[in-house]
Short mmCIF file of C-alpha atoms in Angstrom, two decimals:
data_model
loop_
_atom_site.label_atom_id
_atom_site.label_comp_id
_atom_site.label_asym_id
_atom_site.label_seq_id
_atom_site.Cartn_x
_atom_site.Cartn_y
_atom_site.Cartn_z
CA MET A 23 63.44 -144.03 -17.95
CA THR A 24 64.81 -142.04 -14.98
CA VAL A 25 64.90 -138.22 -15.85
CA SER A 26 68.81 -138.71 -15.98
CA THR A 27 68.44 -141.04 -18.66
CA ARG A 28 65.58 -138.77 -19.57
CA ALA A 29 67.99 -136.03 -20.06
CA LEU A 30 70.50 -137.88 -22.05
CA ALA A 31 68.66 -139.20 -24.68
CA VAL A 32 67.11 -135.41 -25.40
CA VAL A 33 70.18 -133.94 -25.75
CA VAL A 34 72.00 -137.18 -27.76
CA ALA A 35 69.21 -136.53 -29.61
CA LEU A 36 69.20 -132.28 -30.24
CA GLY A 37 73.04 -132.77 -30.56
CA LEU A 38 72.98 -135.27 -33.89
CA GLY A 39 69.38 -134.11 -35.57
CA LEU A 40 69.87 -130.35 -35.84
CA ALA A 41 72.83 -130.30 -37.98
CA GLY A 42 72.02 -128.71 -41.25
CA ALA A 43 73.89 -128.68 -44.24
CA VAL A 44 76.37 -125.58 -45.17
CA SER A 45 75.05 -123.10 -47.08
CA ALA A 46 75.82 -122.72 -50.80
CA ALA A 47 76.88 -118.89 -50.37
CA THR A 48 79.77 -120.13 -47.70
CA TYR A 49 82.88 -119.02 -47.99
CA ALA A 50 85.71 -120.41 -46.53
CA ASP A 51 89.18 -118.97 -46.51
CA PRO A 52 91.34 -121.47 -47.75
CA ASP A 53 93.60 -120.90 -45.37
CA GLY A 54 90.64 -121.95 -42.22
CA ALA A 55 91.05 -118.88 -40.85
CA PHE A 56 87.50 -118.01 -40.82
CA ALA A 57 84.32 -118.62 -42.91
CA LEU A 58 80.97 -116.31 -43.57
CA THR A 59 77.67 -116.69 -45.50
CA VAL A 60 77.67 -114.38 -48.76
CA PRO A 61 74.48 -113.43 -51.10
CA ASP A 62 74.70 -116.00 -53.56
CA SER A 63 75.48 -112.50 -56.64
CA TRP A 64 78.40 -111.71 -54.69
CA THR A 65 82.48 -112.92 -55.35
CA ALA A 66 85.45 -113.07 -53.65
CA ASN A 67 88.30 -111.28 -54.36
CA ARG A 68 91.54 -113.02 -52.52
CA GLY A 69 95.13 -111.25 -52.34
CA GLN A 70 98.72 -110.45 -50.67
CA ALA A 71 98.11 -107.37 -47.76
CA ALA A 72 101.78 -106.79 -48.70
CA ASP A 73 103.68 -107.87 -45.98
CA ILE A 74 101.31 -108.52 -43.45
CA GLY A 75 98.39 -110.89 -44.25
CA MET A 76 95.87 -112.10 -46.72
CA TYR A 77 92.39 -109.92 -47.73
CA THR A 78 89.31 -111.32 -48.95
CA GLN A 79 86.97 -108.09 -51.02
CA LEU A 80 82.87 -109.26 -50.90
CA GLY A 81 81.27 -107.46 -53.21
CA LYS A 82 78.98 -107.73 -56.83
CA PRO A 83 80.97 -109.28 -59.65
CA GLY A 84 82.45 -105.83 -61.33
CA ASP A 85 80.93 -102.92 -58.00
CA PRO A 86 84.73 -101.37 -57.06
CA ASP A 87 83.33 -101.01 -53.96
CA PHE A 88 83.11 -103.84 -51.54
CA PRO A 89 81.08 -103.50 -49.08
CA VAL A 90 83.17 -106.51 -46.32
CA THR A 91 86.63 -106.95 -46.16
CA VAL A 92 87.90 -109.56 -43.84
CA LEU A 93 92.14 -109.41 -42.59
CA VAL A 94 94.03 -111.88 -42.03
CA VAL A 95 97.42 -112.19 -39.71
CA THR A 96 98.73 -115.19 -39.40
CA THR A 97 100.90 -116.37 -36.80
CA GLN A 98 102.94 -119.99 -36.18
CA ASP A 99 102.64 -119.12 -31.98
CA PRO A 100 99.24 -119.04 -30.81
CA ILE A 101 97.46 -115.49 -29.59
CA ASP A 102 98.03 -114.10 -26.58
CA PRO A 103 94.19 -113.25 -25.81
CA ALA A 104 95.73 -110.41 -23.50
CA LYS A 105 97.41 -109.16 -27.02
CA LEU A 106 94.28 -108.26 -28.25
CA GLN A 107 94.82 -104.29 -28.16
CA ASP A 108 98.86 -103.80 -29.27
CA VAL A 109 97.10 -105.56 -32.68
CA ALA A 110 93.71 -103.67 -32.93
CA LYS A 111 95.98 -100.45 -32.51
CA MET A 112 98.09 -101.55 -35.40
CA LEU A 113 95.54 -103.59 -37.88
CA LEU A 114 92.61 -100.46 -36.71
CA GLY A 115 95.74 -97.46 -36.95
CA LEU A 116 96.38 -99.23 -40.67
CA ALA A 117 92.76 -99.24 -41.89
CA ARG A 118 92.93 -95.28 -40.64
CA GLN A 119 95.66 -94.69 -42.70
CA LEU A 120 94.44 -96.46 -45.94
CA LEU A 121 91.04 -94.70 -45.49
CA GLY A 122 92.80 -91.18 -44.47
CA GLY A 123 94.49 -91.87 -47.47
CA GLN A 124 91.20 -92.05 -49.72
CA ALA A 125 88.73 -90.49 -47.60
CA LYS A 126 88.20 -87.61 -45.78
CA ILE A 127 87.08 -88.89 -42.34
CA LEU A 128 84.51 -87.09 -40.97
CA THR A 129 83.36 -88.67 -37.32
CA GLU A 130 85.01 -91.36 -35.74
CA ASN A 131 84.35 -93.66 -32.55
CA ALA A 132 86.54 -96.96 -30.61
CA GLY A 133 85.92 -99.09 -27.95
CA GLY A 134 85.25 -102.92 -27.19
CA SER A 135 83.10 -105.62 -29.28
CA LYS A 136 82.44 -108.21 -30.28
CA LEU A 137 83.32 -110.23 -33.27
CA ALA A 138 82.15 -113.86 -33.76
CA GLY A 139 81.22 -114.23 -30.52
CA LYS A 140 84.70 -113.09 -28.95
CA ASP A 141 86.52 -109.91 -27.25
CA ALA A 142 86.99 -107.25 -30.66
CA ILE A 143 88.16 -104.00 -30.44
CA ARG A 144 85.47 -101.77 -32.80
CA TRP A 145 86.44 -99.03 -34.58
CA ASP A 146 83.11 -97.15 -36.22
CA VAL A 147 84.16 -93.89 -38.78
CA THR A 148 81.74 -91.33 -41.58
CA TYR A 149 84.00 -90.44 -44.30
CA GLU A 150 83.56 -88.71 -47.56
CA PRO A 151 85.78 -90.50 -50.43
CA ASN A 152 87.76 -88.78 -52.27
CA ASP A 153 86.48 -89.80 -56.29
CA LYS A 154 82.48 -88.93 -54.77
CA ALA A 155 82.57 -85.92 -54.20
CA GLY A 156 79.69 -84.78 -51.92
CA GLN A 157 78.34 -88.37 -50.28
CA GLN A 158 78.86 -89.61 -47.46
CA TRP A 159 79.75 -93.44 -46.19
CA ALA A 160 79.97 -95.37 -42.80
CA GLY A 161 81.44 -98.22 -42.03
CA TYR A 162 83.07 -99.94 -39.43
CA ALA A 163 86.06 -102.31 -38.62
CA SER A 164 86.37 -105.10 -35.60
CA VAL A 165 89.53 -106.66 -34.81
CA ALA A 166 89.18 -109.86 -33.29
CA LEU A 167 91.56 -112.68 -32.12
CA GLY A 168 91.95 -116.65 -32.97
CA THR A 169 94.46 -119.53 -31.66
CA HIS A 170 96.56 -118.49 -34.81
CA HIS A 171 95.29 -115.82 -36.69
CA ALA A 172 94.40 -112.29 -36.18
CA ILE A 173 91.04 -110.91 -38.54
CA MET A 174 90.03 -107.37 -39.46
CA ALA A 175 86.48 -107.36 -40.31
CA PHE A 176 85.24 -104.07 -42.24
CA ALA A 177 81.68 -103.21 -43.39
CA CYS A 178 80.53 -99.78 -45.65
CA GLY A 179 78.01 -98.55 -47.42
CA PRO A 180 77.03 -95.43 -48.97
CA LYS A 181 74.21 -93.36 -45.68
CA ALA A 182 72.05 -92.48 -48.87
CA ALA A 183 71.60 -96.29 -49.80
CA PRO A 184 71.56 -97.71 -46.18
CA GLU A 185 70.00 -101.20 -47.43
CA ILE A 186 73.98 -102.04 -48.54
CA LEU A 187 75.51 -101.73 -44.94
CA LYS A 188 72.98 -103.57 -43.58
CA GLN A 189 73.70 -106.55 -45.87
CA ALA A 190 77.23 -106.26 -45.24
CA ASP A 191 76.27 -106.09 -41.44
CA GLY A 192 74.56 -109.20 -42.67
CA VAL A 193 77.70 -110.57 -43.82
CA VAL A 194 80.02 -110.05 -40.74
CA ALA A 195 77.69 -111.45 -38.09
CA THR A 196 78.06 -114.96 -39.97
CA LEU A 197 81.78 -114.57 -39.91
CA ALA A 198 83.17 -117.37 -37.97
CA ILE A 199 86.94 -117.25 -36.97
CA GLU A 200 88.85 -120.86 -37.23
CA SER A 201 85.68 -122.60 -39.01
CA ALA A 202 84.85 -123.88 -42.00
CA THR A 203 81.43 -123.23 -41.35
CA PRO A 204 79.53 -119.97 -40.67
CA LEU A 205 77.82 -118.59 -37.50
CA GLN A 206 74.06 -118.59 -38.76
CA ALA A 207 73.02 -114.85 -39.22
CA GLY A 208 71.53 -113.12 -35.95
CA ASN A 209 73.60 -115.94 -33.54
CA ALA A 210 76.99 -113.81 -33.80
CA GLN A 211 77.10 -111.89 -29.85
CA PRO A 212 76.07 -108.36 -29.88
CA GLY A 213 78.14 -106.01 -30.87
CA GLY A 214 79.16 -107.19 -33.86
CA GLY A 215 76.99 -104.96 -36.16
CA GLY A 216 73.16 -105.62 -37.84
CA GLY A 217 73.88 -109.15 -36.44
CA GLY A 218 73.19 -110.62 -33.32
CA ILE A 219 70.64 -110.82 -30.59
CA PHE A 220 69.70 -106.88 -31.90
CA SER A 221 69.41 -107.84 -35.26
CA ALA A 222 66.43 -105.68 -37.32
CA ALA A 223 64.70 -108.34 -37.17
CA ASN A 224 64.59 -109.09 -33.65
CA LEU A 225 63.72 -105.20 -32.53
CA ALA A 226 61.21 -105.08 -35.65
CA ALA A 227 59.59 -108.57 -33.39
CA THR A 228 59.98 -106.94 -29.89
CA ALA A 229 58.54 -103.75 -30.95
CA GLN A 230 55.75 -105.29 -32.25
CA ARG A 231 54.64 -107.19 -28.59
CA VAL A 232 54.70 -104.48 -27.40
CA GLN A 233 52.77 -102.66 -29.52
CA GLY A 234 50.59 -105.11 -29.18
CA GLY A 235 50.38 -104.93 -25.50
CA ALA A 236 51.59 -108.45 -25.16
CA LEU A 237 54.99 -109.77 -25.24
CA HIS A 238 54.73 -113.53 -24.49
CA ALA A 239 52.63 -115.69 -26.55
CA ALA A 240 50.14 -117.75 -25.71
CA ASP A 241 52.14 -121.57 -25.60
CA THR A 242 49.47 -122.98 -27.97
CA GLU A 243 50.58 -120.54 -30.73
CA VAL A 244 52.09 -122.90 -33.68
CA LEU A 245 55.23 -122.10 -35.17
CA VAL A 246 55.59 -124.19 -37.54
CA ALA A 247 52.79 -127.46 -38.40
CA GLY A 248 53.59 -130.74 -37.83
CA ASP A 249 53.39 -133.73 -35.50
CA PRO A 250 53.25 -133.01 -32.89
CA PRO A 251 53.39 -129.10 -33.92
CA LEU A 252 56.43 -126.86 -33.01
CA THR A 253 54.86 -124.20 -30.58
CA SER A 254 55.44 -120.80 -28.34
CA GLY A 255 55.17 -123.60 -25.61
CA SER A 256 57.85 -125.48 -27.01
CA VAL A 257 60.01 -122.69 -26.95
CA ALA A 258 59.32 -121.46 -23.73
CA ASN A 259 59.79 -124.61 -22.38
CA PHE A 260 63.50 -125.14 -23.26
CA ALA A 261 64.03 -121.37 -22.48
CA LYS A 262 62.62 -122.35 -18.46
CA LEU A 263 64.78 -126.29 -18.59
CA ILE A 264 68.28 -123.71 -19.60
CA SER A 265 66.69 -121.40 -16.62
CA ALA A 266 66.23 -124.37 -13.96
CA CYS A 267 70.01 -125.78 -15.07
CA PHE A 268 72.03 -122.20 -15.34
CA GLY A 269 69.95 -119.40 -14.35
CA THR A 270 70.05 -118.16 -16.83
CA GLU A 271 67.08 -116.19 -17.81
CA LEU A 272 66.70 -115.12 -21.09
CA MET A 273 65.67 -111.88 -22.37
CA GLU A 274 63.12 -110.96 -25.25
CA SER A 275 65.59 -110.45 -27.71
CA GLU A 276 67.72 -113.50 -26.90
CA TYR A 277 64.20 -115.65 -26.84
CA GLU A 278 63.25 -114.41 -30.81
CA VAL A 279 66.51 -115.78 -32.36
CA LEU A 280 66.10 -118.81 -30.01
CA LYS A 281 62.54 -118.71 -31.50
CA GLN A 282 63.86 -118.87 -34.72
CA GLN A 283 66.43 -121.48 -34.62
CA PHE A 284 64.19 -123.47 -33.03
CA ILE A 285 62.73 -123.19 -36.55
CA THR A 286 64.83 -123.60 -38.39
CA ALA A 287 65.91 -127.09 -36.87
CA TYR A 288 62.43 -128.24 -36.35
CA GLN A 289 61.98 -127.79 -40.57
CA GLY A 290 65.05 -129.79 -41.42
CA ASN A 291 64.69 -132.34 -38.64
CA ASN A 292 63.34 -135.85 -38.92
CA ALA A 293 59.64 -137.13 -36.76
CA GLN A 294 61.94 -137.67 -34.01
CA GLY A 295 63.81 -134.65 -34.28
CA LYS A 296 60.88 -132.98 -34.46
CA ALA A 297 59.25 -134.59 -31.12
CA ILE A 298 62.27 -134.19 -29.08
CA LEU A 299 62.02 -130.10 -30.15
CA ALA A 300 57.80 -129.98 -29.25
CA LEU A 301 57.75 -132.05 -26.56
CA GLY A 302 60.80 -132.64 -24.82
CA ALA A 303 61.88 -130.19 -22.70
CA ALA A 304 57.86 -130.70 -21.41
CA ASN A 305 58.78 -133.77 -20.25
CA LEU A 306 62.08 -132.95 -19.27
CA LEU A 307 60.81 -129.96 -16.61
CA LYS A 308 57.77 -132.38 -15.69
CA GLY A 309 60.80 -134.90 -14.64
CA LEU A 310 62.71 -132.64 -12.52
CA GLN A 311 59.53 -131.93 -9.98
CA GLN A 312 59.25 -135.35 -9.41
CA GLY A 313 60.78 -136.97 -6.13
CA SER A 314 62.05 -136.29 -3.42
CA GLU A 315 63.68 -132.97 -2.76
CA ALA A 316 67.28 -135.24 -2.85
CA GLU A 317 66.00 -136.40 -5.82
CA ARG A 318 65.60 -133.65 -7.94
CA ALA A 319 68.69 -131.76 -6.21
CA LYS A 320 69.95 -134.99 -8.31
CA ASN A 321 68.58 -135.01 -11.30
CA LEU A 322 68.80 -131.27 -11.74
CA LYS A 323 72.92 -132.11 -11.63
CA GLU A 324 72.76 -134.99 -14.41
CA THR A 325 70.42 -133.12 -16.25
CA ARG A 326 72.00 -129.84 -16.17
CA ASP A 327 75.87 -131.74 -16.75
CA ALA A 328 73.65 -133.15 -19.87
CA MET A 329 73.08 -129.43 -21.20
CA GLN A 330 76.32 -128.60 -20.95
CA GLN A 331 77.51 -131.20 -22.62
CA SER A 332 75.42 -131.13 -25.16
CA LEU A 333 75.84 -127.60 -26.34
CA GLN A 334 79.83 -127.31 -25.88
CA ASN A 335 79.18 -130.29 -28.11
CA GLY A 336 77.13 -128.45 -30.68
CA VAL A 337 78.90 -125.31 -30.86
CA ALA A 338 81.17 -127.10 -31.85
CA ALA A 339 79.65 -128.78 -34.35
CA GLY A 340 78.54 -125.13 -35.14
CA LEU A 341 75.16 -125.69 -34.32
CA GLY A 342 72.91 -122.02 -34.07
CA TRP A 343 70.49 -123.06 -31.14
CA ALA A 344 73.57 -124.01 -29.29
CA LYS A 345 75.31 -121.58 -29.74
CA VAL A 346 72.74 -118.88 -28.69
CA LEU A 347 72.20 -120.28 -25.57
CA TRP A 348 75.62 -121.17 -25.09
CA ASP A 349 76.60 -117.48 -25.57
CA ALA A 350 73.56 -116.69 -23.20
CA ILE A 351 75.66 -118.20 -20.57
CA GLN A 352 78.45 -116.97 -20.88
CA ARG A 353 77.46 -113.46 -21.12
CA ARG A 354 76.29 -113.35 -18.23
CA SER A 355 79.60 -114.29 -16.68
CA GLN A 356 81.42 -111.59 -18.44
CA THR A 357 82.06 -108.81 -16.26
CA ILE A 358 82.66 -105.35 -18.17
CA ALA A 359 82.45 -103.22 -14.81
CA ARG A 360 81.99 -102.79 -11.55
CA THR A 361 80.81 -99.84 -9.09
CA ASP A 362 81.32 -99.84 -5.09
CA ALA A 363 77.72 -97.81 -5.51
CA ARG A 364 74.77 -99.10 -3.05
CA PRO A 365 71.57 -98.70 -2.75
CA GLN A 366 70.35 -95.29 -0.91
CA GLY A 367 69.60 -96.44 2.55
CA ALA A 368 70.80 -99.50 2.32
CA ALA A 369 74.12 -101.12 3.56
CA ALA A 370 77.16 -102.43 1.66
CA GLY A 371 76.75 -105.59 0.29
CA ALA A 372 72.49 -105.26 1.00
CA GLU A 373 71.62 -108.91 -0.94
CA GLY A 374 70.49 -108.92 -4.04
CA THR A 375 72.13 -105.88 -4.74
CA ASP A 376 75.11 -106.91 -7.99
CA ASN A 377 78.28 -104.59 -7.74
CA GLU A 378 79.32 -106.10 -11.68
CA MET A 379 77.64 -105.22 -14.65
CA SER A 380 78.11 -108.14 -16.85
CA GLU A 381 77.46 -108.45 -21.29
CA ALA A 382 73.98 -109.78 -20.04
CA ASP A 383 73.55 -106.55 -17.60
CA LEU A 384 74.69 -104.76 -20.88
CA ASP A 385 72.44 -105.95 -22.75
CA ALA A 386 69.28 -105.60 -20.98
CA ALA A 387 69.96 -102.09 -20.18
CA LEU A 388 70.23 -101.15 -23.65
CA GLU A 389 66.63 -104.12 -24.63
CA MET A 390 65.29 -101.71 -21.62
CA LEU A 391 66.37 -97.99 -22.84
CA TYR A 392 63.92 -99.98 -26.35
CA PHE A 393 61.40 -101.06 -24.54
CA MET A 394 60.82 -98.31 -23.24
CA TRP A 395 61.14 -95.81 -26.45
CA VAL A 396 58.33 -98.47 -28.54
CA ALA A 397 56.20 -98.41 -25.80
CA SER A 398 56.43 -94.34 -24.85
CA GLY A 399 55.14 -94.34 -28.76
CA ARG A 400 57.85 -93.57 -30.37
CA ASP A 401 59.01 -94.57 -33.92
CA ALA A 402 60.51 -98.13 -33.16
CA SER A 403 62.16 -97.79 -37.06
CA ALA A 404 64.29 -94.96 -35.95
CA VAL A 405 66.03 -97.33 -33.58
CA THR A 406 68.09 -99.49 -35.79
CA PRO A 407 71.00 -101.95 -34.76
CA GLN A 408 73.87 -99.89 -35.66
CA ILE A 409 72.71 -97.35 -33.69
CA VAL A 410 71.54 -99.55 -30.68
CA GLN A 411 75.81 -100.72 -30.60
CA GLN A 412 76.73 -97.33 -30.83
CA LEU A 413 75.14 -96.53 -27.50
CA ARG A 414 76.50 -99.54 -26.27
CA LEU A 415 80.07 -98.77 -27.11
CA VAL A 416 79.27 -95.11 -25.00
CA LEU A 417 77.53 -97.37 -21.72
CA ALA A 418 80.11 -99.80 -22.04
CA GLN A 419 82.85 -96.63 -22.55
CA GLY A 420 81.45 -93.95 -20.19
CA PHE A 421 80.77 -96.79 -17.06
CA PRO A 422 83.37 -94.63 -14.89
CA GLN A 423 81.97 -91.80 -14.99
CA PHE A 424 78.13 -92.18 -14.87
CA PRO A 425 76.26 -91.32 -11.94
CA PRO A 426 76.79 -94.43 -8.89
CA GLN A 427 73.50 -94.44 -8.55
CA PHE A 428 73.52 -94.38 -12.46
CA GLN A 429 76.24 -97.39 -12.43
CA LEU A 430 74.16 -99.12 -10.07
CA LEU A 431 71.18 -99.74 -12.40
CA LEU A 432 73.00 -100.60 -15.03
CA ALA A 433 74.76 -103.82 -12.38
CA ASN A 434 71.47 -104.77 -12.24
CA ALA A 435 70.04 -104.01 -15.90
CA GLN A 436 68.57 -108.08 -16.42
CA LYS A 437 66.56 -107.59 -12.47
CA VAL A 438 65.69 -104.73 -13.44
CA TYR A 439 64.41 -104.78 -16.99
CA SER A 440 62.59 -107.35 -15.46
CA GLN A 441 60.45 -105.90 -12.94
CA VAL A 442 60.08 -103.03 -14.92
CA ARG A 443 58.16 -105.05 -18.45
CA GLY A 444 56.14 -107.20 -15.53
CA ALA A 445 54.74 -103.98 -14.20
CA TRP A 446 53.75 -102.76 -17.76
CA MET A 447 52.81 -105.97 -18.42
CA GLN A 448 49.89 -105.86 -15.80
CA ALA A 449 49.07 -102.28 -15.86
CA ASN A 450 45.84 -101.56 -17.60
CA PRO A 451 45.47 -98.71 -20.20
CA GLN A 452 45.45 -96.28 -17.95
CA GLN A 453 48.74 -97.05 -16.49
CA LYS A 454 49.91 -97.64 -19.24
CA ALA A 455 49.30 -94.46 -21.10
CA ALA A 456 50.80 -92.54 -17.25
CA MET A 457 53.76 -94.73 -17.99
CA ALA A 458 55.02 -94.09 -21.49
CA GLN A 459 54.69 -90.53 -20.07
CA GLN A 460 56.96 -91.60 -17.84
CA PHE A 461 59.50 -93.43 -20.38
CA GLY A 462 59.56 -90.98 -22.65
CA GLN A 463 60.33 -88.30 -20.48
CA ALA A 464 63.41 -90.47 -18.83
CA LEU A 465 64.37 -91.45 -22.89
CA ASP A 466 64.72 -87.48 -23.11
CA GLU A 467 66.70 -86.50 -19.88
CA LEU A 468 69.13 -89.29 -21.03
CA GLY A 469 69.69 -88.04 -24.26
CA LEU A 470 67.90 -90.80 -26.78
CA ARG A 471 64.94 -87.87 -28.19
CA VAL A 472 63.30 -88.47 -30.95
CA PRO A 473 64.60 -87.42 -34.37
CA GLY A 474 64.72 -83.63 -35.34
CA GLN A 475 64.01 -82.83 -31.78
CA GLY A 476 67.26 -81.17 -29.67
CA GLY A 477 68.91 -82.08 -33.58
CA GLY A 478 70.28 -85.53 -35.28
CA GLY A 479 68.83 -88.57 -34.90
CA ALA A 480 67.40 -91.22 -32.47
CA TRP A 481 69.98 -92.05 -29.88
CA ASP A 482 72.61 -90.10 -31.32
CA ASN A 483 72.89 -87.23 -28.42
CA VAL A 484 74.33 -89.50 -24.95
CA ASP A 485 77.09 -87.68 -24.18
CA SER A 486 79.30 -90.04 -21.33
CA SER A 487 80.97 -87.05 -20.25
CA ASN A 488 77.48 -85.00 -19.33
CA LEU A 489 75.08 -88.01 -18.99
CA ARG A 490 72.12 -86.87 -16.64
CA ALA A 491 70.54 -90.09 -15.75
CA ASP A 492 68.62 -89.10 -13.01
CA LEU A 493 64.99 -89.23 -14.87
CA VAL A 494 66.03 -92.81 -16.19
CA MET A 495 67.26 -94.38 -12.74
CA ASN A 496 64.30 -93.08 -10.96
CA THR A 497 61.67 -94.06 -13.12
CA CYS A 498 63.14 -97.77 -13.44
CA TYR A 499 63.28 -98.30 -10.10
CA ASN A 500 60.05 -97.49 -8.93
CA LEU A 501 58.27 -99.09 -11.21
CA ALA A 502 60.67 -102.34 -10.49
CA GLN A 503 60.40 -101.25 -6.21
CA LYS A 504 56.56 -101.21 -7.26
CA SER A 505 56.53 -104.36 -8.66
CA THR A 506 58.69 -106.14 -5.95
CA GLY A 507 56.06 -104.59 -3.08
CA GLY A 508 59.01 -102.43 -2.38
CA ALA A 509 62.22 -104.65 -2.17
CA TRP A 510 64.88 -104.92 -4.32
CA PRO A 511 63.99 -106.81 -7.55
CA SER A 512 64.93 -109.97 -7.04
CA SER A 513 64.20 -111.97 -10.10
CA PRO A 514 65.80 -111.25 -13.11
CA ARG A 515 63.15 -112.34 -15.81
CA ASP A 516 58.70 -112.52 -15.07
#
């Protein structure tokens, strides 16, 4: 069997074998505008929203305070994606007007985000309902566009019961636009609230690995027993295959989502599918190293083409593993901002320097800051998905005002984070203690302080208009350059 034939066999089997049944808790809009997964105890209340469209309220029966509301505006002609700002301005303006008539708005912030894997505009708000004097609530509304539907999802809950908003976040994270199949929880693009690669579960898993002193589990670790078993090496080899084919190096949070999807897929698969998940990527990687240079190049192209087709088919079929990987690939080509800055002492366009901050760079910057937070000994639980989302908006919106060298760090965050992480993994206990102190000082400089120190809670003191990022920039660059012997960081993953 040739490498290309083996590649096709693997990806076809993955595409056919991993499709699971739709959850019994799936809610599909009768008009086909969206689908999402809701807790078994919830019900849906659907109605007409004046002359605008249809709304669906989701929550427990008899509870007048619905944690999730989805508004749908349907059009006959295809919606121009360039109209997102205009549509969001209208819908979010309506949401603000309606909320303002029922509550006192305390704080609000709007900016670019993601909903159901699509570009979105999100409005975060805290407020005090008129009928609940003294109670503060938090919520957000996100607007995204389909082909014939504009969607606004609103999630909310009392601050005194954060588990309600967290549950609402999880529901919104499964929302799929113009589909009858919800996204699998945790697979939405970053910025969707409590889901996405920065879900509460993924943050906790990353923190546990940092606190344990090792980010990568042994390849022999058994994730699911079987014949053959699904191991950490099974998932790692698949990530390496994606790297070989697309040059996409997964971050820890992306890898964690992929691992969970493989566990789910393995548990629900037949014997052939389990064998492919457990061993298929290792066999392909081995095959890609065989033959002459020309043969290896040919095999790589054929494998990449087969993988791309399989991933796209998997996304269309609603397969969680495919969406995780395809989103990861796409985020690396989605530019958010650009800088003209260059490394100090280097010529413009120096080799290895990236002047564009992609979606993946922004995600890597957030994960790097969280890594530094945990490695410095700070309370990991103080950083929630909502806080990460708020910081994401600050970094994305404030990029043009940041110091040039901090802009450059953000544009190269995937590379720099890889080297910071690598330096930590190679350090001895004394070196880690010194690095932890540096991390803490750098975070304080950036405004990411321990709750109660400097006022407020964790990560809510960052002001893009008055950002002092020199220390965090120097700390990251120094560690990165130390890890690469003084050269510009060139490897996006250790």
